[in-house]
Short mmCIF file of C-alpha atoms and ligand atoms in Angstrom, two decimals:
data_model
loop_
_atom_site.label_atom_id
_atom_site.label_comp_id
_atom_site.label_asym_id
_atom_site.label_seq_id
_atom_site.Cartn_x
_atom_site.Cartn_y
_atom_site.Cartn_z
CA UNK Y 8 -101.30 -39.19 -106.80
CA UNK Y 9 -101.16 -42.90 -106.53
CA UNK Y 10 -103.27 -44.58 -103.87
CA UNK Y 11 -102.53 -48.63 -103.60
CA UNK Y 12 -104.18 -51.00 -100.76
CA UNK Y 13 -101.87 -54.08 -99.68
CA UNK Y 14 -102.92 -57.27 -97.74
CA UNK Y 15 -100.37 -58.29 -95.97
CA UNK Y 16 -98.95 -60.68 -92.98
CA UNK Y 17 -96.99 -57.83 -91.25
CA UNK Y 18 -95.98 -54.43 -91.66
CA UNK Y 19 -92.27 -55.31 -92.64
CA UNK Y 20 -94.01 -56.96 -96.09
CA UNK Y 21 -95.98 -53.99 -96.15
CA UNK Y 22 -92.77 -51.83 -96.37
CA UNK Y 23 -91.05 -53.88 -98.71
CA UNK Y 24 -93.68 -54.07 -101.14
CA UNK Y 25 -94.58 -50.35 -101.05
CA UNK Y 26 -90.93 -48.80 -101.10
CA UNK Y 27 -90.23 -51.07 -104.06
CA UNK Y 28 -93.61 -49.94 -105.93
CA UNK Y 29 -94.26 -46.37 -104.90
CA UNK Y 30 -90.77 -45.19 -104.09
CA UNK Y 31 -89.14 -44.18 -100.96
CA UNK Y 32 -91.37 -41.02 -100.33
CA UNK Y 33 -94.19 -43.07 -100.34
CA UNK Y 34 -96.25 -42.40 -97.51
CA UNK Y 35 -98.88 -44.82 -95.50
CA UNK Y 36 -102.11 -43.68 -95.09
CA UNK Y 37 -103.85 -45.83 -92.93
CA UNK Y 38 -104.20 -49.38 -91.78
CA UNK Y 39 -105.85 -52.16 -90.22
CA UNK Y 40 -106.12 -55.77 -89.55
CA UNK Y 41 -108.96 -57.53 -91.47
CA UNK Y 42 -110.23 -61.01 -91.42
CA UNK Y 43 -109.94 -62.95 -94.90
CA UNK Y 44 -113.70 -63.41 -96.67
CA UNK Y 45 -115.37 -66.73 -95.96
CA UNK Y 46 -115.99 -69.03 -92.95
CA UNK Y 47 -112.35 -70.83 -93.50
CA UNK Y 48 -111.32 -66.72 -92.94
CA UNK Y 49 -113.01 -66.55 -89.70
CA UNK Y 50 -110.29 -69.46 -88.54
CA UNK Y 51 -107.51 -67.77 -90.08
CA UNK Y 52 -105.11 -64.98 -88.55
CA UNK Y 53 -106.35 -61.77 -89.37
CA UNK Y 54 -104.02 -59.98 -92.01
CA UNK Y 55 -102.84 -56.13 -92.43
CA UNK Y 56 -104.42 -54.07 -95.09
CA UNK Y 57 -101.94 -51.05 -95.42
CA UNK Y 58 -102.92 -48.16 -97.24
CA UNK Y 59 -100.04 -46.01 -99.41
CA UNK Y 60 -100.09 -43.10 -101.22
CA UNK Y 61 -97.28 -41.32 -103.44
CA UNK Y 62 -97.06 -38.19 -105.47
CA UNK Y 63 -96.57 -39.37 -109.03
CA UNK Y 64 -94.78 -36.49 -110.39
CA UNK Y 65 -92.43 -36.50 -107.72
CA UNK Y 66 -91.95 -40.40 -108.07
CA UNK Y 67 -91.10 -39.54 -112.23
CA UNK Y 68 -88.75 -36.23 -111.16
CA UNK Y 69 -86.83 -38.71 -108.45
CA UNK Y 70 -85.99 -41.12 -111.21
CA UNK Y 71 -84.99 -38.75 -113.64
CA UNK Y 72 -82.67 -37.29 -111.05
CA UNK Y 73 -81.37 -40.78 -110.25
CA UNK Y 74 -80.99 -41.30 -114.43
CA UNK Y 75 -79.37 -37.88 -114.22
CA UNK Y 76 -76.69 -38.64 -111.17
CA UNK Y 77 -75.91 -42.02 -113.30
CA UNK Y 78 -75.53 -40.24 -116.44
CA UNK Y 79 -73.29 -37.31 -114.50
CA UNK Y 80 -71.07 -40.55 -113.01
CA UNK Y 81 -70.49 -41.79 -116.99
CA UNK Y 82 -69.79 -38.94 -117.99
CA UNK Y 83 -66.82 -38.04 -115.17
CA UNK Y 84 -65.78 -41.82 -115.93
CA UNK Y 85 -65.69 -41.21 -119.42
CA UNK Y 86 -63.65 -37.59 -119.30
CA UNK Y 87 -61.03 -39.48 -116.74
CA UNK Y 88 -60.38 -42.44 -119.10
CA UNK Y 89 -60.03 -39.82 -121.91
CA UNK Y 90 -57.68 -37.85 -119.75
CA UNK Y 91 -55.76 -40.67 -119.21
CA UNK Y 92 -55.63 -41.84 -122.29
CA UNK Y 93 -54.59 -38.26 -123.55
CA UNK Y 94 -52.07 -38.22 -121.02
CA UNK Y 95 -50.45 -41.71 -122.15
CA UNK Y 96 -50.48 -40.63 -125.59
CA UNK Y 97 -48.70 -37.38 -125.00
CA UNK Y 98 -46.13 -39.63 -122.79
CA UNK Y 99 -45.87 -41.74 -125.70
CA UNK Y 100 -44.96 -39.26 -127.86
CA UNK Y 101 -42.83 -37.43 -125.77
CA UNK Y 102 -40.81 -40.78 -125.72
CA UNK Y 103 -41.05 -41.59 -129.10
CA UNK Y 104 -39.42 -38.35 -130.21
CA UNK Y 105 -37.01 -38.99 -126.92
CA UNK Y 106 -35.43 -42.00 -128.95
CA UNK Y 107 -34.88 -40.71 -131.93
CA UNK Y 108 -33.84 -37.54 -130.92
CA UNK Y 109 -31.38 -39.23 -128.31
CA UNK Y 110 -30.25 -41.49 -131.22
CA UNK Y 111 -29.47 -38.34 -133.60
CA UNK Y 112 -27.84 -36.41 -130.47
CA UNK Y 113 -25.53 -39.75 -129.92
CA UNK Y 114 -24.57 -38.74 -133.74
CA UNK Y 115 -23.47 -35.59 -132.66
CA UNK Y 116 -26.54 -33.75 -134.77
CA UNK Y 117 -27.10 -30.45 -133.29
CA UNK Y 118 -29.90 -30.22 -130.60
CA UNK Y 119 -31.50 -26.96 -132.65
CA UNK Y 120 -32.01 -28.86 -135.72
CA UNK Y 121 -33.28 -31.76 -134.25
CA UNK Y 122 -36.05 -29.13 -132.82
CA UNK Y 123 -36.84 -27.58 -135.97
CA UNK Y 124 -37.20 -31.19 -137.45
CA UNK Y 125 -39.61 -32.17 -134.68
CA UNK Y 126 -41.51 -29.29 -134.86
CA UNK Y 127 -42.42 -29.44 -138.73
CA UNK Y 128 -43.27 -33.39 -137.88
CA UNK Y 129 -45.67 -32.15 -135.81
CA UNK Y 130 -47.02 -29.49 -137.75
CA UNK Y 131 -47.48 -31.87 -140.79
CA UNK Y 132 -49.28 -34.20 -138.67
CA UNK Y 133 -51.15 -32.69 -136.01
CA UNK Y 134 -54.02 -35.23 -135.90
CA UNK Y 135 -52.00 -37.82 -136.33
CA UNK Y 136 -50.70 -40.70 -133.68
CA UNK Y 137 -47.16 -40.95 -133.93
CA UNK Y 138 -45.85 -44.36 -133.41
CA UNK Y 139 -42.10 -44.32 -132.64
CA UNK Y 140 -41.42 -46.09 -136.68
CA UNK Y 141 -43.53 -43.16 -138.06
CA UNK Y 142 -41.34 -40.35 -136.20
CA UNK Y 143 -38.25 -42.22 -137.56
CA UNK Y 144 -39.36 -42.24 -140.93
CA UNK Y 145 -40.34 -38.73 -140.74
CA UNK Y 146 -37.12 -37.93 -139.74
CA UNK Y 147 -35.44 -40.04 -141.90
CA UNK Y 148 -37.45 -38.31 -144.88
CA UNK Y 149 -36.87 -35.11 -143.54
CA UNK Y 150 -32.88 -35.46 -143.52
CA UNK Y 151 -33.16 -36.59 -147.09
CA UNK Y 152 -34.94 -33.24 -147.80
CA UNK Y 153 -32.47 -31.73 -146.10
CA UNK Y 154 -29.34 -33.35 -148.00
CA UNK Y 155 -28.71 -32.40 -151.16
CA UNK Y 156 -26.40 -33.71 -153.57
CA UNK Y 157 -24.92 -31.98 -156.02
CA UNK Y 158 -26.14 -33.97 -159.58
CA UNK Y 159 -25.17 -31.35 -162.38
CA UNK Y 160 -22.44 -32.51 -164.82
CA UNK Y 161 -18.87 -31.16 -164.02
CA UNK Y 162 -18.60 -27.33 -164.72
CA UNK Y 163 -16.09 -26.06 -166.82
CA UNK Y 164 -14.80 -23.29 -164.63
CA UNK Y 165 -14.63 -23.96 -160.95
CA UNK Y 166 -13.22 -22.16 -157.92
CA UNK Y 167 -12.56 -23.05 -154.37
CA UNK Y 168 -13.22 -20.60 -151.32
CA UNK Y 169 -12.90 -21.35 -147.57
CA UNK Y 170 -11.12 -21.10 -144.47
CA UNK Y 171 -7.40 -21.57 -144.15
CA UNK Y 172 -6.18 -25.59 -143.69
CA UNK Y 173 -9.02 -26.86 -144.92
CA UNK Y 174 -7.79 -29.11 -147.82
CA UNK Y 175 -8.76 -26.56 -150.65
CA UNK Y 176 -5.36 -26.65 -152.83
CA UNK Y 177 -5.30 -30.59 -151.60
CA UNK Y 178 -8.40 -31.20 -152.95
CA UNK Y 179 -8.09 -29.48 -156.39
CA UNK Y 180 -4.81 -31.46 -156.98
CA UNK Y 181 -7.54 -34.42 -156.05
CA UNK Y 182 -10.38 -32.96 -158.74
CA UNK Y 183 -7.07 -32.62 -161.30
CA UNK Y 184 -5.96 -35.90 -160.88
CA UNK Y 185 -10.37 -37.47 -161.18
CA UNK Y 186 -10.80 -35.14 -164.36
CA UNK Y 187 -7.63 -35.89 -166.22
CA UNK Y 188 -6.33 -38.83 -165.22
CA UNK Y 189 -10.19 -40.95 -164.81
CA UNK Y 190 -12.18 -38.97 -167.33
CA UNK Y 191 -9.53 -38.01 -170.06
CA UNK Y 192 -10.13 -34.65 -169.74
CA UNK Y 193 -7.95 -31.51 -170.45
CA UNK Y 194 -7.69 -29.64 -167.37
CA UNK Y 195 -5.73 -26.23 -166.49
CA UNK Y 196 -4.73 -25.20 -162.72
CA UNK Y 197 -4.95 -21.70 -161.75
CA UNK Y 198 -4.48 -20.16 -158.62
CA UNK Y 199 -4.73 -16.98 -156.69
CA UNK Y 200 -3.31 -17.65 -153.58
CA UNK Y 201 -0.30 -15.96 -153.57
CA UNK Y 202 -0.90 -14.62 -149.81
CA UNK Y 203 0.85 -17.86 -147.98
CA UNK Y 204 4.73 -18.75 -148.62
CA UNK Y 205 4.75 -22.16 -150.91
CA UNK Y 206 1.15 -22.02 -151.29
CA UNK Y 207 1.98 -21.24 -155.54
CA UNK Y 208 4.77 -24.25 -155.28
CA UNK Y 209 2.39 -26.48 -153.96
CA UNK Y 210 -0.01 -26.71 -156.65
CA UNK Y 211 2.14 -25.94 -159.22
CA UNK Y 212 4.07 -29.37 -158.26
CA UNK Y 213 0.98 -31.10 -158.49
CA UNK Y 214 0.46 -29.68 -162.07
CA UNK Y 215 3.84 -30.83 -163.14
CA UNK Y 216 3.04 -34.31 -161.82
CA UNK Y 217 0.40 -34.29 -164.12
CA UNK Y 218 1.61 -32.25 -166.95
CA UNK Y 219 -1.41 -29.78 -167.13
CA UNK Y 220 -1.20 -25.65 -167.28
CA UNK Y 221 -0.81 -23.69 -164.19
CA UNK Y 222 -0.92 -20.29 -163.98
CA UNK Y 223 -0.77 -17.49 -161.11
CA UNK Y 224 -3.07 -14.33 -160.95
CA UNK Y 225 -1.17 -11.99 -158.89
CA UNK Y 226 -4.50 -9.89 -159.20
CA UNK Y 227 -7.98 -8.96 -160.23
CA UNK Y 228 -7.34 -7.99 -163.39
CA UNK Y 229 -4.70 -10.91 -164.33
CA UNK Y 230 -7.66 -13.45 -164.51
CA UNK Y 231 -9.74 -12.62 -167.43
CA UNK Y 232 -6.37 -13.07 -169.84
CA UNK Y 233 -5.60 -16.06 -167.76
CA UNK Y 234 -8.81 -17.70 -168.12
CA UNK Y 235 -8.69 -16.64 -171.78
CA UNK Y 236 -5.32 -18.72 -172.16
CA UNK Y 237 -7.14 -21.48 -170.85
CA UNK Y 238 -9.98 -21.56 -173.39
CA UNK Y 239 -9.21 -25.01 -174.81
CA UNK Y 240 -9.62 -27.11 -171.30
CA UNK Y 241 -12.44 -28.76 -170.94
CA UNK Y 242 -12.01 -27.84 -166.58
CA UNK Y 243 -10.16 -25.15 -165.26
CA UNK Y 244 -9.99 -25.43 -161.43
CA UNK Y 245 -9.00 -22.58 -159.54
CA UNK Y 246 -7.43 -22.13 -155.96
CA UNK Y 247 -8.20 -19.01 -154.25
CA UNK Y 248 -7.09 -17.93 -150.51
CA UNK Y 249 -7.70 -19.11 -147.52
CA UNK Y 250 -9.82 -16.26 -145.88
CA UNK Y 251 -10.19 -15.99 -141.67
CA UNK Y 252 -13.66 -16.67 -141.37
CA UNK Y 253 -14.46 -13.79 -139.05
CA UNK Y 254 -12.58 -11.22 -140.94
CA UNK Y 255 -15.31 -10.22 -143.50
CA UNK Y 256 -12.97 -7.41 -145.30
CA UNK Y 257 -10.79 -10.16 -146.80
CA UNK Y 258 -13.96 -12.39 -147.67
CA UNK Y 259 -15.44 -9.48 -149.52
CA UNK Y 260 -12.02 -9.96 -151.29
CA UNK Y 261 -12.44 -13.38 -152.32
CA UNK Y 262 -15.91 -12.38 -153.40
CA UNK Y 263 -14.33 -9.44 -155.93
CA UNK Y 264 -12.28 -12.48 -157.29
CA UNK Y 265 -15.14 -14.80 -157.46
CA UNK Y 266 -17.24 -12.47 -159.30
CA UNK Y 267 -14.91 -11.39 -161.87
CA UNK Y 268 -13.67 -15.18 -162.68
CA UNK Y 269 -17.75 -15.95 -163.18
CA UNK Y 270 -17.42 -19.60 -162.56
CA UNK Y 271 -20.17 -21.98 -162.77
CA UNK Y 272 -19.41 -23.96 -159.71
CA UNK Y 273 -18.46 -21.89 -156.88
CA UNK Y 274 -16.94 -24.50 -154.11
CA UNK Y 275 -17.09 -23.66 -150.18
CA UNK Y 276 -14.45 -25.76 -148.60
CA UNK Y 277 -15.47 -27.01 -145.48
CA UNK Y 278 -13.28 -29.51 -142.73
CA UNK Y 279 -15.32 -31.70 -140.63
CA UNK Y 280 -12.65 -31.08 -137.88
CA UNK Y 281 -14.18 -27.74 -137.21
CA UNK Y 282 -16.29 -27.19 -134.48
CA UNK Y 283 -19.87 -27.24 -135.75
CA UNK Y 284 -20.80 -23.57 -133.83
CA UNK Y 285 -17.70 -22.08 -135.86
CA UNK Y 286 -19.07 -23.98 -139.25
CA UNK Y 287 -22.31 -22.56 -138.80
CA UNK Y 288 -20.73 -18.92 -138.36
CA UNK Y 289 -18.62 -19.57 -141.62
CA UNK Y 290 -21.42 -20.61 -143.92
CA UNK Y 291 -23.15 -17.74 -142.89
CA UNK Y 292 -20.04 -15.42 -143.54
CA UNK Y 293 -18.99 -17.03 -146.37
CA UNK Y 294 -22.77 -16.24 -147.93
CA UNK Y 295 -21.50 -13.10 -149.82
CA UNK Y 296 -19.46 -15.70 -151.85
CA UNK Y 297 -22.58 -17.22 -153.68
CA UNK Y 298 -21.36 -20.63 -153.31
CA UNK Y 299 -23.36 -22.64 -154.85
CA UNK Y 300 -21.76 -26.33 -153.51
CA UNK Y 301 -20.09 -27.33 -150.81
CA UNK Y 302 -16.99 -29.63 -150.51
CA UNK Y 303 -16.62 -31.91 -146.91
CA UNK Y 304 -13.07 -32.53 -146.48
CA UNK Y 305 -11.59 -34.44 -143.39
CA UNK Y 306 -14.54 -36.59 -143.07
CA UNK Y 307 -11.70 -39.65 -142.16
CA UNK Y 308 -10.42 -37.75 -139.40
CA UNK Y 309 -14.21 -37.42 -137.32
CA UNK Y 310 -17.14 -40.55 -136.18
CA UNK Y 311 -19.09 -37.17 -135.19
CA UNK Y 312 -20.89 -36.88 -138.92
CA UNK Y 313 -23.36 -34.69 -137.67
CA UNK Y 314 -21.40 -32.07 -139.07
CA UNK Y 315 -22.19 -33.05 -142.40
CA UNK Y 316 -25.62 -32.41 -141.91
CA UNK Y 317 -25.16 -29.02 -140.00
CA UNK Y 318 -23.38 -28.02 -143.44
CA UNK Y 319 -26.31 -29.00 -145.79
CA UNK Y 320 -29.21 -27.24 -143.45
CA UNK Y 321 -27.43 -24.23 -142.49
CA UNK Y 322 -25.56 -23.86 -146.20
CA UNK Y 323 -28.68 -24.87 -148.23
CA UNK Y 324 -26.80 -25.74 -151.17
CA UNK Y 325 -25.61 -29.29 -153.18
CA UNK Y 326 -22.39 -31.17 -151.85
CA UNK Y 327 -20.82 -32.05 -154.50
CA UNK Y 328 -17.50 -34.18 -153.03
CA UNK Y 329 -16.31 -35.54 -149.68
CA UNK Y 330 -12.86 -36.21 -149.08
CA UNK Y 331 -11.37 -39.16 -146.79
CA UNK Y 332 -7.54 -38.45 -146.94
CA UNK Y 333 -4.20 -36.94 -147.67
CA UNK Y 334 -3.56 -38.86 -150.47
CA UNK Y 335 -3.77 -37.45 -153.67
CA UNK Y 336 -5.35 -38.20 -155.95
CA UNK Y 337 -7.73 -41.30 -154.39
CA UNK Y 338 -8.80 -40.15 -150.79
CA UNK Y 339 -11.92 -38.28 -152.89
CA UNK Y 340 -15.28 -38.87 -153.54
CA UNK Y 341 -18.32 -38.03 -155.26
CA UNK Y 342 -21.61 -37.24 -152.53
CA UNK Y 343 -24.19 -39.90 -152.51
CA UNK Y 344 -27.12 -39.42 -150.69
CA UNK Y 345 -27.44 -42.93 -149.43
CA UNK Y 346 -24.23 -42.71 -148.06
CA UNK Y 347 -24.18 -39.98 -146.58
CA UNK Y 348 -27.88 -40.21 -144.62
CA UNK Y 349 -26.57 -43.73 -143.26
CA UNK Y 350 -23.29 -41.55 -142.14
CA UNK Y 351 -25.37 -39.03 -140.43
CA UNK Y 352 -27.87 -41.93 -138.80
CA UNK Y 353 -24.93 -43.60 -137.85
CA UNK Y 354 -26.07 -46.48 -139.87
CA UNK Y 355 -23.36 -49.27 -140.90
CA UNK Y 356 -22.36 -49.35 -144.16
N1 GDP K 403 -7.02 -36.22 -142.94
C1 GDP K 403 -7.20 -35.44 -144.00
N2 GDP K 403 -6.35 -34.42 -144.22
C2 GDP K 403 -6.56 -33.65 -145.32
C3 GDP K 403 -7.65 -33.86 -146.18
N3 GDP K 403 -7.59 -32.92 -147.16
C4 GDP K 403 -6.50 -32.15 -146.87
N4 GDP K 403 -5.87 -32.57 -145.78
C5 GDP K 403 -4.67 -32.04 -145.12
O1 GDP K 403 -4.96 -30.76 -144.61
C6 GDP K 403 -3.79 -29.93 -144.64
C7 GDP K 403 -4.11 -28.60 -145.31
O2 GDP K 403 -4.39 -28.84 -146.67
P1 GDP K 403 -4.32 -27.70 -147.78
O3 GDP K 403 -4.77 -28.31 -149.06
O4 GDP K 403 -2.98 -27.06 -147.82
O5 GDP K 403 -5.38 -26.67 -147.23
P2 GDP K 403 -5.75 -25.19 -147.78
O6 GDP K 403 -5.06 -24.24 -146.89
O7 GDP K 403 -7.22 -25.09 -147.64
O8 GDP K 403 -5.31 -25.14 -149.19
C8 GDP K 403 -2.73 -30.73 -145.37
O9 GDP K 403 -1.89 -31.32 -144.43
C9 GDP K 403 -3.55 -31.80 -146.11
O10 GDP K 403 -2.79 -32.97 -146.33
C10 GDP K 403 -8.56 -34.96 -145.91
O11 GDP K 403 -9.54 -35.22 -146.60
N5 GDP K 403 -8.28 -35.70 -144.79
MG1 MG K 404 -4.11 -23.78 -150.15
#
């Protein structure tokens, strides 16, 4: 307990002086009016002694509840501004991802992949903050991952599968033409497409034009003799087909064919015309193949290059050639990676 004595002119000073001192619980104890010491105090107006008292304890326990209710209020301020802050960055990343994704939809890229993309981003840097130039470059790096480019040296057997009217026998008279004509090389024409009405006349005029072998397999077991014949080319390309996508019995064909002619480089054909749902459902069938490389053909007659990339991430493999045109033999060329992610990104050349 704290007693304290004040002299004062009136009670108001009294009041002042003790709620500032002892606190507001502070209570007065007594007081009276007293005449200063000396004769000058007789002449003098008398002045108020007031008389306070206040519980110590509860003077310390009010002040550490005041500390306490300031502490509480910095505390809520503090959790709001982090809320808010949490908030904006969430908003900010939302919108980040927002522009790129928007940009990579505007390329015709499908929405799913552009998930799955986003979602390993995120995984690989959960603590991170994303600015909206380090989600681009994660997504640029990640399409790089996902392109791959075929960079083995030409095999010497190589066969072409895929759907019908895709380019296939167009594009081997292309790869005949680049191998014998550009790289001096002794190539030999085979083909097992006997199924469609000119499909044998067709490449075999483009194998008089450049006065290389051509020979038909009319079946299975023709091929090993025919490949036999063919020993002494340094490229034997070989034109198989063109299978219906959904019909799996006559893929499984193809495959018997592929498997006995063992090639190193087993080509899926793919058009960039085709709708990307229906590529995606042809990669997959085409699986039992074991294609090992893919070929993009048509990629003159489409802006949308998404589906180039649908082709690498839902094939998995190499591409290995694109081709521009109908003309044989220059509307080919070989994959670059460069090229190809500024296609896809929508990039100028
Ligand atoms: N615009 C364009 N047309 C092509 C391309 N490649 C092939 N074609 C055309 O596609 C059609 C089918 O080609 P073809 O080689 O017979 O296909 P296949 O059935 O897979 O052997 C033909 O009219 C070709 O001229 C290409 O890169 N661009
Ligand atoms: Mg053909």
């Amino acid at each position: 307990m704290i007693i304290k004595r004040y002299v004062v002119d009136n009670m108001n000073e009294a009041m002042v002086r003790i709620r500032y001192e002892l606190g507001n619980d502070a209570v007065i104890v007594s007081q009276r009016k007293i005449r200063q010491k000396g004769i000058i105090g007789i002449l003098k107006p008398r002045k108020l002694e007031v008389t306070a008292a206040a519980d110590e304890k509860q003077k310390n326990v009010k002040s550490k509840s005041e500390k306490n209710e300031e502490l509480e209020k910095e505390l809520s301020d503090i959790k709001n501004m982090v809320s808010i802050l949490l908030r904006e960055r969430d908003t900010n990343r939302k919108d980040n991802k927002n522009k790129t994704k928007q940009k990579l939809l505007e390329n015709d890229i499908p929405n799913e992949i552009i998930e799955d993309i986003y979602n390993n981003i995120k995984l690989k840097n959960q603590d991170k903050k994303l600015t909206p130039k380090m989600i681009e470059s994660c997504f640029k790096e990640a399409l790089m991952d996902i392109i791959k480019i075929d960079e083995n040296k030409d095999d010497k057997i190589q066969v072409l599968v895929g759907p019908t009217g895709v380019g296939k026998t167009t594009t081997i008279a292309k790869l005949a033409s680049l191998y014998s004509l550009y790289q001096n090389k002794k190539v030999g024409l085979i083909t097992i497409d006997t199924y469609r009405i000119g499909a044998v006349e067709q490449l075999k005029t483009y194998a008089e034009i450049l006065s290389i072998p051509f020979e038909v397999a009319l079946s299975l077991k023709d091929i090993p003799e025919i490949i036999n014949k063919m020993k002494g080319c340094d490229v034997i390309l070989i034109d198989t087909t063109g299978r219906n996508s959904k019909n799996i019995m006559q893929i499984s064909e193809t495959r018997k064919y592929v498997e006995t002619i063992n090639a190193g480089k087993v080509h899926l054909v793919l058009s960039m015309t085709t709708k990307q749902s229906d590529l995606k459902k042809i990669i997959e069938n085409y699986k039992i193949v074991n294609y090992n490389s893919l070929i993009l053909t048509k990629v003159d007659e489409t802006n949308a290059y998404g589906s180039i990339l649908s082709c690498c991430y839902y094939g998995n493999v190499p591409i290995s050639f694109l081709t521009t045109g109908q003309n044989v033999p220059e509307d080919i060329e070989r994959a670059d990676k460069d090229k190809i992610l500024k296609l896809v990104l929508g990039v100028d050349n």
